[in-house]
Short mmCIF file of C-alpha atoms and ligand atoms in Angstrom, two decimals:
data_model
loop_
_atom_site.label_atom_id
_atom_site.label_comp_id
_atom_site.label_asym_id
_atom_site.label_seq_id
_atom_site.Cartn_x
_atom_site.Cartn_y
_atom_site.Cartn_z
CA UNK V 1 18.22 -1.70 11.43
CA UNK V 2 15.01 -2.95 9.73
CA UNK V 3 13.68 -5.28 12.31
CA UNK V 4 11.56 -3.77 15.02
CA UNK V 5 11.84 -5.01 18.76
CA UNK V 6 10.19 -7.82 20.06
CA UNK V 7 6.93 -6.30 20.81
CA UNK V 8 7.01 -4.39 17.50
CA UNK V 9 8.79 -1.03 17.99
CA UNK V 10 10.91 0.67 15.08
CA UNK V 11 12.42 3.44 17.34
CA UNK V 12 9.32 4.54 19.05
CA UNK V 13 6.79 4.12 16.57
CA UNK V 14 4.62 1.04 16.21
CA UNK V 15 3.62 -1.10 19.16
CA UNK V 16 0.35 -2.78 19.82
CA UNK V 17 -1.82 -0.27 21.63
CA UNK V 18 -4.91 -2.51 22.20
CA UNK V 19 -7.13 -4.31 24.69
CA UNK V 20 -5.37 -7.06 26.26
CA UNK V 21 -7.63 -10.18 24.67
CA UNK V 22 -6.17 -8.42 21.36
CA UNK V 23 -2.91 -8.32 22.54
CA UNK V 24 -3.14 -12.36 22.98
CA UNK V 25 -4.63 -13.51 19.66
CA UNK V 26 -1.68 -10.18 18.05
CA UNK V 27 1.04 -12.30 19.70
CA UNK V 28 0.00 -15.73 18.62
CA UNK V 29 -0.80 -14.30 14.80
CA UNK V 30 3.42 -13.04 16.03
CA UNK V 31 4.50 -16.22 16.86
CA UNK V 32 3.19 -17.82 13.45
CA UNK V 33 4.59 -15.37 11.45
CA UNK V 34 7.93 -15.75 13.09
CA UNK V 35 7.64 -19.92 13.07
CA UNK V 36 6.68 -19.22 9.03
CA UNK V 37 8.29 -16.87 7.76
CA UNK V 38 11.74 -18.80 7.24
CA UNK V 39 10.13 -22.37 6.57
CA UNK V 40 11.28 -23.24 3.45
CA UNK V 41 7.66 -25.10 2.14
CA UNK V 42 6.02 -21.59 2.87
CA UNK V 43 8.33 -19.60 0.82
CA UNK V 44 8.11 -22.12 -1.60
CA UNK V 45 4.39 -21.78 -1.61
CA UNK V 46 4.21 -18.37 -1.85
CA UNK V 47 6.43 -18.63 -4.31
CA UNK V 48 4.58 -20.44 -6.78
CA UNK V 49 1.04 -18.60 -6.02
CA UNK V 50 3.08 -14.60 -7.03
CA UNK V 51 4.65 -16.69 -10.32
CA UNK V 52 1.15 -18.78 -10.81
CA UNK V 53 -1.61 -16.57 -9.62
CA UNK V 54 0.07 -13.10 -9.57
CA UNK V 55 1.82 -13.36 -12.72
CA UNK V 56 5.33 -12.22 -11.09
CA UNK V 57 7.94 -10.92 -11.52
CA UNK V 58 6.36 -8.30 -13.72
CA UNK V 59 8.49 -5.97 -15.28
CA UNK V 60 11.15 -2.87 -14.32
CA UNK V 61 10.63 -1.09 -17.59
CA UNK V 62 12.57 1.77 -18.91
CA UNK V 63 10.13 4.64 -20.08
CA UNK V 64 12.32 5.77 -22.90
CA UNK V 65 9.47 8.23 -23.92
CA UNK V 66 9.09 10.06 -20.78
CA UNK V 67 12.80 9.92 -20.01
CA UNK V 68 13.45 11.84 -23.26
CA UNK V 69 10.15 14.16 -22.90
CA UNK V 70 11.25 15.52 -19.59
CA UNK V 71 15.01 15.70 -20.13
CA UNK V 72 17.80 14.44 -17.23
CA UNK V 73 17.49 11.48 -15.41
CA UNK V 74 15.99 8.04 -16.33
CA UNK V 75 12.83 7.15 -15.24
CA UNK V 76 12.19 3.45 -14.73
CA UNK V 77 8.48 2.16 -13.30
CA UNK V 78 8.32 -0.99 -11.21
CA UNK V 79 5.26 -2.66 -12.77
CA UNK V 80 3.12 -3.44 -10.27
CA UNK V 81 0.24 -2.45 -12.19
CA UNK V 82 0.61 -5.65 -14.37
CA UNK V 83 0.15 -8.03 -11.61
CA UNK V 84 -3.19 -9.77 -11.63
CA UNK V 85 -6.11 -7.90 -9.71
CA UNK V 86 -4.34 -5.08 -10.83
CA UNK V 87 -1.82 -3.45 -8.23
CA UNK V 88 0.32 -4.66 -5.23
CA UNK V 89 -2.00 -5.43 -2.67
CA UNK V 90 -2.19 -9.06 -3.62
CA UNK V 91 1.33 -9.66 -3.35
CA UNK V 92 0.44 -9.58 0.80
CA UNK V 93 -3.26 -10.63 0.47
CA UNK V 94 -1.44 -14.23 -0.65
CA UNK V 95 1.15 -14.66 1.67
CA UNK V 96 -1.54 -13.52 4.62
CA UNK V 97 -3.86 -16.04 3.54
CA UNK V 98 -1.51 -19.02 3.49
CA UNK V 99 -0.33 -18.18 6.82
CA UNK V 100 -3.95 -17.96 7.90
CA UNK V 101 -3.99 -21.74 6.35
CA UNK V 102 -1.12 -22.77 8.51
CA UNK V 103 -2.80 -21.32 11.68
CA UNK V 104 -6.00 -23.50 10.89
CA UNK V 105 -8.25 -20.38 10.30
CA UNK V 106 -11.51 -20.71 8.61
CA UNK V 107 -12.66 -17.54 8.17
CA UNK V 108 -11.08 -14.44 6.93
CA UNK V 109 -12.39 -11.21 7.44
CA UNK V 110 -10.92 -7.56 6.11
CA UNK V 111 -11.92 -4.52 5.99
CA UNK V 112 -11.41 -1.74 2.84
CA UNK V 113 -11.65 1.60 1.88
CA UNK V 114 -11.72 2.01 -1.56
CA UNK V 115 -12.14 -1.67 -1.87
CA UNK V 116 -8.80 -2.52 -3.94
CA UNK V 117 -7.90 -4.60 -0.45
CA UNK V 118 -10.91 -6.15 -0.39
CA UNK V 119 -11.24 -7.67 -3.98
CA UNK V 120 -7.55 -8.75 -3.42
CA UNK V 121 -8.55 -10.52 -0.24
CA UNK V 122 -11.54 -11.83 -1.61
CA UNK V 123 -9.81 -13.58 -4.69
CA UNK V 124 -7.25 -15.23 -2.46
CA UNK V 125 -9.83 -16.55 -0.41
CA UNK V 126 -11.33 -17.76 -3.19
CA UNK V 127 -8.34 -19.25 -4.28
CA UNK V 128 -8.03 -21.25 -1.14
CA UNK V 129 -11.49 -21.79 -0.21
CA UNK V 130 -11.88 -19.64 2.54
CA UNK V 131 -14.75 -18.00 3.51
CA UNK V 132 -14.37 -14.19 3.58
CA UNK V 133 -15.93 -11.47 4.90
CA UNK V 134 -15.53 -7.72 4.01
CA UNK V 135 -16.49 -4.46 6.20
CA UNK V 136 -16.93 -1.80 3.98
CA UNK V 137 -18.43 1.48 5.35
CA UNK V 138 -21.34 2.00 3.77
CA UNK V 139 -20.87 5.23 2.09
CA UNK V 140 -17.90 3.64 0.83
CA UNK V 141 -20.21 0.66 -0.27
CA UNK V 142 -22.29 2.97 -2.57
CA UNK V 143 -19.11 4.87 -3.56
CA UNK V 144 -17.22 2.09 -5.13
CA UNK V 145 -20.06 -0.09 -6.89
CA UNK V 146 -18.28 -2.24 -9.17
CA UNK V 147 -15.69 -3.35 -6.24
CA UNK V 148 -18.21 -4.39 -4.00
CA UNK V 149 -19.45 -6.81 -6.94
CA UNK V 150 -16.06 -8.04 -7.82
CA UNK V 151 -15.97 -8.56 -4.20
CA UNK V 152 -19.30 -10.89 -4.63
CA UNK V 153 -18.44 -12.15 -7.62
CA UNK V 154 -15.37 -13.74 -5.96
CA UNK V 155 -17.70 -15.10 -2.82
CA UNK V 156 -16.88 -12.83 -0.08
CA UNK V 157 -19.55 -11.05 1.53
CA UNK V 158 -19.41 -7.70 2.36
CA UNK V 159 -21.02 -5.97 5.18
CA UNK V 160 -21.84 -2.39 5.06
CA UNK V 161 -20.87 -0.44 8.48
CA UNK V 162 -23.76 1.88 8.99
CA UNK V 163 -22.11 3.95 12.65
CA UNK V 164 -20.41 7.24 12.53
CA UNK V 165 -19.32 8.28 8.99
CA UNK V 166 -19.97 4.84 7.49
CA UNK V 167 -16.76 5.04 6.09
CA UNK V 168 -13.43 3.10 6.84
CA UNK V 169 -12.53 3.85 10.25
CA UNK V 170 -16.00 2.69 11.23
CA UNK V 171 -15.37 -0.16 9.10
CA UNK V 172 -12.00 -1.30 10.94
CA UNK V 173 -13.84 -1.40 14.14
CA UNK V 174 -16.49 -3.52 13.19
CA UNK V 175 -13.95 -5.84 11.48
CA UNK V 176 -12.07 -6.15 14.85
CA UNK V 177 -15.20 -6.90 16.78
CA UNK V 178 -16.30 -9.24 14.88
CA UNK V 179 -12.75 -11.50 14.61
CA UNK V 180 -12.45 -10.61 18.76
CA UNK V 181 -15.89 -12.44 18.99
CA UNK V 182 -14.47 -15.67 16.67
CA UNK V 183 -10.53 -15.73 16.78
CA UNK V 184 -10.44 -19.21 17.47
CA UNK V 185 -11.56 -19.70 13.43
CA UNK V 186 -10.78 -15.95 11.98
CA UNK V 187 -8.37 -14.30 10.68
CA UNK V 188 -7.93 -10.62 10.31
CA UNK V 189 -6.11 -9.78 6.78
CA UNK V 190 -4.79 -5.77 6.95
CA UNK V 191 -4.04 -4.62 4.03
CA UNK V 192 -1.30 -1.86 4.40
CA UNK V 193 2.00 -1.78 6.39
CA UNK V 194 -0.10 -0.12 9.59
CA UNK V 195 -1.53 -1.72 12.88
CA UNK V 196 -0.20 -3.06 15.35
CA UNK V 197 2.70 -5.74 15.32
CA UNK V 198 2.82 -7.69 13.95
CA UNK V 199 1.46 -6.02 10.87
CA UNK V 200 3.80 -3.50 9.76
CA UNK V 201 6.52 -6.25 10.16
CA UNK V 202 4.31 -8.94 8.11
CA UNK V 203 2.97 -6.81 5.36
CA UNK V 204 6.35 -5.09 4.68
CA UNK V 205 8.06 -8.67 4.37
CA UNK V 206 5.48 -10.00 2.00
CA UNK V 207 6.07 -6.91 0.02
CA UNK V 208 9.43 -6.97 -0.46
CA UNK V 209 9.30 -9.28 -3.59
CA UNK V 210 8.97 -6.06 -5.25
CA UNK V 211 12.06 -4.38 -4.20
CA UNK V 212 14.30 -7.71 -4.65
CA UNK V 213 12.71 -8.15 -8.28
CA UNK V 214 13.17 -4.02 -8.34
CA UNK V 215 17.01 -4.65 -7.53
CA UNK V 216 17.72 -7.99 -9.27
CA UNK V 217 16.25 -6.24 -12.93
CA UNK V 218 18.38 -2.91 -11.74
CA UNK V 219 21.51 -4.29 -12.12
CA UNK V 220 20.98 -6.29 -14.90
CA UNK V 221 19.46 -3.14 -16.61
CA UNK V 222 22.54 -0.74 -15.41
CA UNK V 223 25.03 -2.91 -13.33
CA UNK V 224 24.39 -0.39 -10.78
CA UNK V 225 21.56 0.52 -8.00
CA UNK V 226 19.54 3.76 -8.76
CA UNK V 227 20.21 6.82 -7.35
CA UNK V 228 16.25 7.20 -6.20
CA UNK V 229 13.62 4.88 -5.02
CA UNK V 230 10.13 6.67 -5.18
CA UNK V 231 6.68 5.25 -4.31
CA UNK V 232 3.59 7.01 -3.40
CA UNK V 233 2.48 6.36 0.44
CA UNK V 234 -1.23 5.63 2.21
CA UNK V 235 -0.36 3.47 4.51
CA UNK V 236 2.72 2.30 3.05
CA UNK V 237 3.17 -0.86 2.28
CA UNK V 238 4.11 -0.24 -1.91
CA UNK V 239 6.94 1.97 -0.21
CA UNK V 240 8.06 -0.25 2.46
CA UNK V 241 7.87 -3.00 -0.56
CA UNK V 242 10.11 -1.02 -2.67
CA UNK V 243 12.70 0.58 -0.09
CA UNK V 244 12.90 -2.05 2.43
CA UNK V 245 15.57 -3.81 -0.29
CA UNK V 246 17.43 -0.69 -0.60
CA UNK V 247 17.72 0.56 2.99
CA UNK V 248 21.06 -0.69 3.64
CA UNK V 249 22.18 0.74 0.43
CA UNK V 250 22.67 4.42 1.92
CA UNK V 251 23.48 5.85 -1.54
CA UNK V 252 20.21 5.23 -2.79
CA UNK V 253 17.67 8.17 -2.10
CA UNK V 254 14.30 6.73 -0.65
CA UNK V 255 11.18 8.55 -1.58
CA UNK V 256 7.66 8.91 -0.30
CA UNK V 257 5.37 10.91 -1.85
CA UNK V 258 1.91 11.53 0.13
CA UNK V 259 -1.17 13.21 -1.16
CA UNK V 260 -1.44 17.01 -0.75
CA UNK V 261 -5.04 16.73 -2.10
CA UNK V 262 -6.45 20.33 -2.56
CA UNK V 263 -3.89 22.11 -0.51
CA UNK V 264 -2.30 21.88 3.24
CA UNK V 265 -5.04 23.39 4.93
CA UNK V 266 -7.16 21.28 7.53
CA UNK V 267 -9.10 18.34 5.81
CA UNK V 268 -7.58 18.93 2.51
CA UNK V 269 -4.90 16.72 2.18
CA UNK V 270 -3.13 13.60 3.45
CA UNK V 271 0.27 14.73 3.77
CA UNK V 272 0.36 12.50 6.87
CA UNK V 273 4.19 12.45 7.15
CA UNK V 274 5.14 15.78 5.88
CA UNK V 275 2.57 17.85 8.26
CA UNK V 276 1.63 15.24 11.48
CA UNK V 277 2.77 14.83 14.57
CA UNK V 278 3.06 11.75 16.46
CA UNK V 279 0.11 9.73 17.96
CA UNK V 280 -1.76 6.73 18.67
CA UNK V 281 -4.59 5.53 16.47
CA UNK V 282 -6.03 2.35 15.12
CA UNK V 283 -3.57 0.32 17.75
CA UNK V 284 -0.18 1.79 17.04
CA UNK V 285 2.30 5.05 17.18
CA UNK V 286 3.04 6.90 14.09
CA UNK V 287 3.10 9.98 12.64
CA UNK V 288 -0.73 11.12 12.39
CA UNK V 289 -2.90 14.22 11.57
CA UNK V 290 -4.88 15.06 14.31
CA UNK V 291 -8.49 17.78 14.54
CA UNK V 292 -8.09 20.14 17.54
CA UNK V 293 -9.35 17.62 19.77
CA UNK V 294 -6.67 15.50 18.95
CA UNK V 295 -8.44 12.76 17.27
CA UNK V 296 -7.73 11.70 13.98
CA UNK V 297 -8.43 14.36 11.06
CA UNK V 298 -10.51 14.73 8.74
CA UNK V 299 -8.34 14.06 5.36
CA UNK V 300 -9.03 13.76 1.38
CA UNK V 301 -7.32 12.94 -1.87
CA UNK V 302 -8.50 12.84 -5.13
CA UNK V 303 -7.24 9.26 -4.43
CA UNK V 304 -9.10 6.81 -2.50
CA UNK V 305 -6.00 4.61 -1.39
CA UNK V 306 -4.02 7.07 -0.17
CA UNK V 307 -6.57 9.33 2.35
CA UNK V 308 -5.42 7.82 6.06
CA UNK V 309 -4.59 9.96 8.49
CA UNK V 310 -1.87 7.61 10.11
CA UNK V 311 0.91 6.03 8.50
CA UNK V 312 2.83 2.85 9.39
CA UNK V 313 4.91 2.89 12.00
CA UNK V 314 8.68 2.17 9.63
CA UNK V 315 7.91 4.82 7.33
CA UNK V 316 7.89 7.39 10.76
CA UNK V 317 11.29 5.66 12.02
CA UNK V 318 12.90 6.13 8.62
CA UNK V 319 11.74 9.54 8.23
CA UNK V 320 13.19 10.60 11.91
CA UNK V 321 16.37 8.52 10.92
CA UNK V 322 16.47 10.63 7.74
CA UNK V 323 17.15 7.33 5.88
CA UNK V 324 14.25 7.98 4.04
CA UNK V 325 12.36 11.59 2.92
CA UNK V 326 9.11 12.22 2.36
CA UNK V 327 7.40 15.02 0.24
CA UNK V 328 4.10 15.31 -1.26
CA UNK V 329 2.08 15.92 -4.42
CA UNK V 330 -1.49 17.74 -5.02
CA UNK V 331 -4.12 16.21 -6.54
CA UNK V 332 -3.40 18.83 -9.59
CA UNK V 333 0.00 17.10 -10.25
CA UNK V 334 -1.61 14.02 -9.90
CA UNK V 335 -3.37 14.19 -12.60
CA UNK V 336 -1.07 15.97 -14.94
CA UNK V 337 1.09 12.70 -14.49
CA UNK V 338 -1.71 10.49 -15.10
CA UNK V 339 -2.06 12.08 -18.00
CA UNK V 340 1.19 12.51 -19.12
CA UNK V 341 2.11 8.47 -18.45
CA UNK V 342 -1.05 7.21 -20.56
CA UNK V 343 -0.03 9.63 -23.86
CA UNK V 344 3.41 9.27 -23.67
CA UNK V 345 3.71 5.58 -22.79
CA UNK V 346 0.44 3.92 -23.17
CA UNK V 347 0.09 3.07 -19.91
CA UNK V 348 -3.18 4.44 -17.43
CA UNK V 349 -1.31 4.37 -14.05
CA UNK V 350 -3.59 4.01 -10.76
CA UNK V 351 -3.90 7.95 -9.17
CA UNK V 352 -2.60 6.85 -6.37
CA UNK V 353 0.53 5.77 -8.06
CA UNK V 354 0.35 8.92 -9.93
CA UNK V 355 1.61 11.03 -6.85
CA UNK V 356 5.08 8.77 -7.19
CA UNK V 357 5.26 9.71 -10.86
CA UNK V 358 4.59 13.33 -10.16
CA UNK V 359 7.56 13.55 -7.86
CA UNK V 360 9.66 11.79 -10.51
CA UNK V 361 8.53 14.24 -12.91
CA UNK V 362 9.50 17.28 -10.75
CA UNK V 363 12.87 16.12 -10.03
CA UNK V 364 13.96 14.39 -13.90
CA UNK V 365 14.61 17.25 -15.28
CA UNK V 366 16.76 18.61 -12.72
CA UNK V 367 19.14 15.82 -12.16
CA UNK V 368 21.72 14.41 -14.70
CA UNK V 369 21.08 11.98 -17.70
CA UNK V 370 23.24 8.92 -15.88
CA UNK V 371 20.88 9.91 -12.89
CA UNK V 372 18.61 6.54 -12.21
CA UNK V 373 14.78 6.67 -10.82
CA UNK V 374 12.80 3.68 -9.89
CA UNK V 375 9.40 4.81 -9.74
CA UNK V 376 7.15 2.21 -7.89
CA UNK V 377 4.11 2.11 -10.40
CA UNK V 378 1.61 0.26 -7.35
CA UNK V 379 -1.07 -0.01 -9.70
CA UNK V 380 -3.04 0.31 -12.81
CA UNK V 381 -5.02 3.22 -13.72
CA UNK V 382 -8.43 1.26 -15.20
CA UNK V 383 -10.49 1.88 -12.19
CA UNK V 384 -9.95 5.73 -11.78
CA UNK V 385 -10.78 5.89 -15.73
CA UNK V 386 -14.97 6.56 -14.39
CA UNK V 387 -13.92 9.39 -11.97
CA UNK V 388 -11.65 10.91 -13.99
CA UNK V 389 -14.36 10.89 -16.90
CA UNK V 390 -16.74 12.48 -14.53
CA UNK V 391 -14.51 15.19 -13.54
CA UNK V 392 -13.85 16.04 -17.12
CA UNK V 393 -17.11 15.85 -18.31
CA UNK V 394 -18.68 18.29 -15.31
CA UNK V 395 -15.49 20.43 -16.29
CA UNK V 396 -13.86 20.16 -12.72
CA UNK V 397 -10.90 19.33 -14.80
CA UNK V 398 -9.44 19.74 -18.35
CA UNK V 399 -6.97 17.41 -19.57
CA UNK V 400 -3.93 18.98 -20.28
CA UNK V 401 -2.73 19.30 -24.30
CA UNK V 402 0.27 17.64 -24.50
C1 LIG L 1 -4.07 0.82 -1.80
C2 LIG L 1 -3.20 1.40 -2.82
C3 LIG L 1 -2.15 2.29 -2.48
C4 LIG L 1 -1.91 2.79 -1.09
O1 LIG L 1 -1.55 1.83 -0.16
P1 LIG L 1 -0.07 1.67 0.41
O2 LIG L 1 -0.25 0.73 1.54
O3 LIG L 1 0.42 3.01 0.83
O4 LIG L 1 0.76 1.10 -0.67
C5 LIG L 1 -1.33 2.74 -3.49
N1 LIG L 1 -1.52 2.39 -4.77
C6 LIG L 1 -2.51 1.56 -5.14
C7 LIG L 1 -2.67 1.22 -6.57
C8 LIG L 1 -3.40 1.03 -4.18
O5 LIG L 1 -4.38 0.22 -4.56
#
């Protein structure tokens, strides 16, 4: 039920809808994968780097304050946040890069939004002396400072894309020129569970560590599976990491919680899922959220990770199968669960990650005390810490009194 077809369809979503020289160097990255993914010296190897490098597994832990705060179900966070770099995205960002090793590459090249792909991409290049280059468009360059030094820091170099809106659409398609021009010695690392095959497939599978940890430390916890899995989506690859474990398990509810930003009118939100309709972009078939024209919209969320207009292609398949549902939180929710998680349990969560929260939040208090939630906490909360300053210093928001 989880696999897609052999040129990467789940249902009709996915696909690779790209120039045919893409296509090729797509179905040879395919054929890696496949020859890889099974061999028992890669898993072994990727293995040791999440246990040596990432720190895993990190920890399912039980918020006993929270759970008793909000009355009715427990409330459980996976603890991505704890892994080193500081959220999920390295737990794909390593076993990328040793495939890249396998296939000879040289190079790797990436491209990032808010920059929490790129500073994971960057470090495992580093790791295993790669040279790396990062498109970053260049309003997103000057919005996220301190990533583009990590970035640096760590060796990569990062090149600011200067056409359209300088931001990270413009910043994909300068990425995939530039490995088109050299993928003989590049490799192209995406960092969410979008694209075309064979990266939905790939990034779910090296995600899934979290949901078989998630499981595992479940059972030992309750000697049961939960009764919800909830993760916030942007692309989707924390979700897919989380649910793909569980999706043969048809008692447990799957969750995705997208960003609903300001509000659900036009350029507001990202509630990609919840209020798109199906189309191409970015070389595959998804859901998407689409201007007049039919292009891709304009979108925003007080979270940087999670403002894409398409989603990958498994999360649209589940959603259609109604194996999985998908509902969405404002920015104003957000935030009260950011809060809310830092005084309560003394930990800052990420803002994207705060979404998943908020949805747990709503639906605690509401469901039974033997009720179990897995919240997938993707990341930590240290980097939003300057914005969220900002916003309560100009008075844009007011922390709540709790
Ligand atoms: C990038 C990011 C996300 C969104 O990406 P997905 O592919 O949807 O998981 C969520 N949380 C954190 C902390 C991130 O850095």
């Amino acid at each position: 039920m989880t696999m897609p077809t052999a040129d990467g369809f789940f249902g009709t979503y996915g696909g690779q809808f790209v120039p045919e020289p893409i296509k090729d160097i797509l179905n040879e990255l395919a054929e890696a994968f496949e020859r890889y993914r099974n061999d028992p010296d890669f898993i072994k190897e990727y293995e040791y780097y999440q246990k040596q490098f990432t720190g895993r597994p990190n920890p399912l832990y039980f918020c006993a304050n929270l759970t008793s705060r909000c009355g009715g179900a427990k409330i459980y966070l996976k603890r991505e946040d704890l892994n080193h770099l500081g959220a999920h995205k390295v737990n794909n960002t390593i076993g990328q890069i040793l495939l890249a090793k396998r296939m000879g590459k040289k190079k790797i090249i990436a491209e990032t939004g808010a920059g929490q792909h790129g500073v994971a991409t960057a470090a495992t290049a580093a790791l295993m002396g790669m040279e790396c280059t990062i498109h970053m468009g260049a309003v997103d360059v000057e919005r996220q400072k301190l990533n583009v030094f990590r970035m640096q820091m760590m060796g990569a170099r990062v090149v600011p894309a200067e056409s359209g809106q300088k931001t990270l659409k413009e910043a994909v398609d300068e990425a995939l020129m530039s490995w088109v021009q050299d993928a003989q010695n590049t490799y192209y690392l995406l960092g969410s569970a979008v694209g075309p095959h064979p990266y939905p497939l790939m990034v779910r599978e090296f995600q899934s560590i979290v949901g078989r940890e998630a499981k595992a430390q479940i059972l030992e916890a309750e000697g049961r599976l939960p009764d919800y899995c909830i993760a916030c989506v942007g692309g989707g690859s924390n979700a897919m990491g989380l649910f793909s474990e569980f999706i043969p398990h048809k008692e447990v509810r799957l969750v995705g919680v997208e960003p609903a930003g300001r509000g659900l009118g036009y350029g507001e939100h990202a509630a990609t899922l919840c209020l798109g309709e199906p189309g191409v972009m970015h070389g595959f078939n998804s859901y998407m959220l689409k201007d007049e024209t039919g292009e891709p919209a304009e979108v925003y969320s007080i979270s940087a990770g999670l403002d894409y207009p398409s989603v990958g292609p498994e999360h649209a398949h589940l959603k259609d199968l109604g194996r999985a549902e998908y509902v969405h939180a404002s920015d104003k929710e957000a935030l009260d669960a950011f809060f809310l998680l830092s005084r309560t349990e003394g930990i800052i969560p990420a803002l994207e990650s705060s979404h998943a929260l908020a949805h747990a939040l709503r639906i605690a208090p509401t469901l039974s005390a033997d009720t179990i939630i897995i919240v997938n906490l993707s990341g930590r909360g240290d980097k939003d810490v300057d914005q969220i300053e900002r916003m309560v210093e100009s008075g844009e928001i007011v922390p709540p009194v709790l």
